[in-house]
PDB file of C-alpha atoms in Angstrom:
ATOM      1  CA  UNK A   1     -73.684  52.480  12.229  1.00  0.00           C
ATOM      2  CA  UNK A   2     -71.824  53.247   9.630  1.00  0.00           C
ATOM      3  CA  UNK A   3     -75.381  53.123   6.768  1.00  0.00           C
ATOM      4  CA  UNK A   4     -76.904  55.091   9.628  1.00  0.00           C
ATOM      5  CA  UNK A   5     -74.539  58.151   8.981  1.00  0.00           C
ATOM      6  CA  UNK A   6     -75.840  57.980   5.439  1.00  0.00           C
ATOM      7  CA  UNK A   7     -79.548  57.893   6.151  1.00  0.00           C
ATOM      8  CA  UNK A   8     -78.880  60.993   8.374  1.00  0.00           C
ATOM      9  CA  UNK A   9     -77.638  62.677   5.822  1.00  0.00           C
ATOM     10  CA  UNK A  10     -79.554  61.617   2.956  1.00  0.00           C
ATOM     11  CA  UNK A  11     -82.586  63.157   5.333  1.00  0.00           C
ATOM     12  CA  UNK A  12     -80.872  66.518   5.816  1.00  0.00           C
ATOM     13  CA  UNK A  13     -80.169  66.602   2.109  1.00  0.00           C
ATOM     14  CA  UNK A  14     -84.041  66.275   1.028  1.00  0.00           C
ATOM     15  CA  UNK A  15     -84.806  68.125   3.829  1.00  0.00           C
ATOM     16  CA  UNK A  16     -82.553  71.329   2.672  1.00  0.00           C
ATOM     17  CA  UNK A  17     -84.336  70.910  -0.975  1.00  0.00           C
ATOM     18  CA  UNK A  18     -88.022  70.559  -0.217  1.00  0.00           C
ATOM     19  CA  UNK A  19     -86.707  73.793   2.462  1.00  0.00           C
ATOM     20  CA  UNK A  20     -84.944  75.691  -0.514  1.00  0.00           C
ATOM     21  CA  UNK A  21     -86.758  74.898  -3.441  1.00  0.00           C
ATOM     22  CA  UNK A  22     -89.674  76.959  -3.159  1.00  0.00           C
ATOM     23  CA  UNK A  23     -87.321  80.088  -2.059  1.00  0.00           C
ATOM     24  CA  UNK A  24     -85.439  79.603  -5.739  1.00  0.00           C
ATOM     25  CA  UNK A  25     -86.304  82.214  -8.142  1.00  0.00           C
ATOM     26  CA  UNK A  26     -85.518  79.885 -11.168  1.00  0.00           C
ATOM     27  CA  UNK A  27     -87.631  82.688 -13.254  1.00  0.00           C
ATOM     28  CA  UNK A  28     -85.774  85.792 -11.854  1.00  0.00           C
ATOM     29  CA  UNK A  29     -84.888  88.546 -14.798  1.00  0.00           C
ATOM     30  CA  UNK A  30     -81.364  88.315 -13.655  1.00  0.00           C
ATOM     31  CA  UNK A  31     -79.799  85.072 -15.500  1.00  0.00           C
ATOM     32  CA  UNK A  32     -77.241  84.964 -12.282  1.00  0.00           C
ATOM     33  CA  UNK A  33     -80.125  84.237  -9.989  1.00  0.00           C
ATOM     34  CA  UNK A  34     -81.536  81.310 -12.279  1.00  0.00           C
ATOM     35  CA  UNK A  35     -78.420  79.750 -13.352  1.00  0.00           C
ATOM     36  CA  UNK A  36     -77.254  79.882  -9.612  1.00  0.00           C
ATOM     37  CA  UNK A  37     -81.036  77.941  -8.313  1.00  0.00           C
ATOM     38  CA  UNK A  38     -80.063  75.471 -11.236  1.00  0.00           C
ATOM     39  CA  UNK A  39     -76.711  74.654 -10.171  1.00  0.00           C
ATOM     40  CA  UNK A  40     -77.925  74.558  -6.759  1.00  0.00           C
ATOM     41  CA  UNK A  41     -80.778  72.100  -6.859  1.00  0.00           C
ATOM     42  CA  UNK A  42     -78.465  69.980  -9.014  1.00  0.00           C
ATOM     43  CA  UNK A  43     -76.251  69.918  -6.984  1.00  0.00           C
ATOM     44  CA  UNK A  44     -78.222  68.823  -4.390  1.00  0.00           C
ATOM     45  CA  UNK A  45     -79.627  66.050  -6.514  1.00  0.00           C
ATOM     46  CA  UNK A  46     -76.540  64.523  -6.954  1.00  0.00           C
ATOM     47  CA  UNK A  47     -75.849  64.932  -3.046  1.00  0.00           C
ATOM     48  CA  UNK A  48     -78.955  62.691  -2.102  1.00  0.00           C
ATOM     49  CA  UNK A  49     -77.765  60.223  -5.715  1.00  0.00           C
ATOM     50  CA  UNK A  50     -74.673  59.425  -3.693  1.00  0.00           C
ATOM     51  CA  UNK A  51     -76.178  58.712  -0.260  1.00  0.00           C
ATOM     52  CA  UNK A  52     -78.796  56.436  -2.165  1.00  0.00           C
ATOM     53  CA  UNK A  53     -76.019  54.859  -3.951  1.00  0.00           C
ATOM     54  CA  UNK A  54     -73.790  53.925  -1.082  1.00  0.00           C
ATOM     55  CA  UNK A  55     -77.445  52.966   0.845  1.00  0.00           C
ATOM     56  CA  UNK A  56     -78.331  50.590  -1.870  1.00  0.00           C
ATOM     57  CA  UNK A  57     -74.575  49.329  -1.948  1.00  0.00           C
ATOM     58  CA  UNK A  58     -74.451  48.459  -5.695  1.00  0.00           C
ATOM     59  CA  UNK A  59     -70.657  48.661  -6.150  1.00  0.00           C
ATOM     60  CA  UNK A  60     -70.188  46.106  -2.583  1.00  0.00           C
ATOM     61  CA  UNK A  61     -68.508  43.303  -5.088  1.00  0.00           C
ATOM     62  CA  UNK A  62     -66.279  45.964  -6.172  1.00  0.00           C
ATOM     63  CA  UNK A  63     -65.056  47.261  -2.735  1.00  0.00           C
ATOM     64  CA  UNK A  64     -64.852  43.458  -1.604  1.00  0.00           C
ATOM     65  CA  UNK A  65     -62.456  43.190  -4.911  1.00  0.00           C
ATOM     66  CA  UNK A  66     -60.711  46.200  -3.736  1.00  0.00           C
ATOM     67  CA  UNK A  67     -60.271  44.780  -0.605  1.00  0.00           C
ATOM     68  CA  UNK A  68     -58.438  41.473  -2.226  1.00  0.00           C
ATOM     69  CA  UNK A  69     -56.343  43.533  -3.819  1.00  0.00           C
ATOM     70  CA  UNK A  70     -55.170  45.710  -1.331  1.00  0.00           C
ATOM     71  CA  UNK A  71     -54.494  42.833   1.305  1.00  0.00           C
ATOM     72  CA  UNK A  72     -52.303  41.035  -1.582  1.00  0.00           C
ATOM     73  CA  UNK A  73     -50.434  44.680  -1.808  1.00  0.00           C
ATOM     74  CA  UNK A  74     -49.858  44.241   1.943  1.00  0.00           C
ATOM     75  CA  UNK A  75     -48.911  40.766   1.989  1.00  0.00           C
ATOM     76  CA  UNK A  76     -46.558  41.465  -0.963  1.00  0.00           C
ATOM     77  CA  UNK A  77     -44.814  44.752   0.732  1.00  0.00           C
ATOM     78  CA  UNK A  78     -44.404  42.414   4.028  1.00  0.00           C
ATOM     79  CA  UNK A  79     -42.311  39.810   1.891  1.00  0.00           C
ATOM     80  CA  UNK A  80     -40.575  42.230   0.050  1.00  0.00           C
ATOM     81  CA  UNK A  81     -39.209  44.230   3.169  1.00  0.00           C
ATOM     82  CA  UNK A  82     -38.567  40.483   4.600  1.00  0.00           C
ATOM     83  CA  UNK A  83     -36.380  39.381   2.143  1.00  0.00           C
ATOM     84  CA  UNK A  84     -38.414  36.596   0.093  1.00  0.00           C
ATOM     85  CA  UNK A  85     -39.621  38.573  -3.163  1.00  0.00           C
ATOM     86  CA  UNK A  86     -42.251  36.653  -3.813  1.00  0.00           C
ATOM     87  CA  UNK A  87     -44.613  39.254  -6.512  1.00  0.00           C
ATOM     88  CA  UNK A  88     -47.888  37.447  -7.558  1.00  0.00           C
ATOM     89  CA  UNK A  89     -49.462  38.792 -10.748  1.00  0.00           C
ATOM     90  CA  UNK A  90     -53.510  39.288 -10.776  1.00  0.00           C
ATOM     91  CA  UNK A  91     -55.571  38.270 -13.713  1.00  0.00           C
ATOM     92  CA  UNK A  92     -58.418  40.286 -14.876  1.00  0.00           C
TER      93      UNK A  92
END
């Protein structure tokens, strides 16, 4: 469920550019209008980069690291407020 959010919004994102795009007046004389349809279809491109990004899950090994981490944390806080002290160090 949870890569189906992103799919459903990675689908609304393309489907607001291929909507807006040709509405843009990226040649307007005002330089407002064109810097604004710059920033805007940027923007948008860097929307639909970070649904494909979490789609293709290229950082997983990272979040799985983050994950160790974070448990130890846990585990570590538990002892501490139990009395044992016990602090493991990490190597990198």
């Amino acid at each position: 469920m949870k890569g189906m959010k992103h799919v459903i919004y990675l689908g609304l994102a393309l489907a607001m550019l291929f909507y807006a795009v040709p509405r843009l007046d990226l040649h307007a004389e005002s330089m407002l209008q064109t810097v604004f349809g710059i920033v805007w279809i940027v923007f948008s491109l860097v929307v639909i980069a970070a649904h494909l990004h979490e789609l293709i899950g290229v950082d997983e090994e990272s979040k799985q690291e983050m994950a160790k981490i974070k448990k130890m944390k846990k585990w570590q806080l538990e002892q501490m407020v139990q009395g044992k002290r016990k602090v493991l160090q990490f190597k990198k």
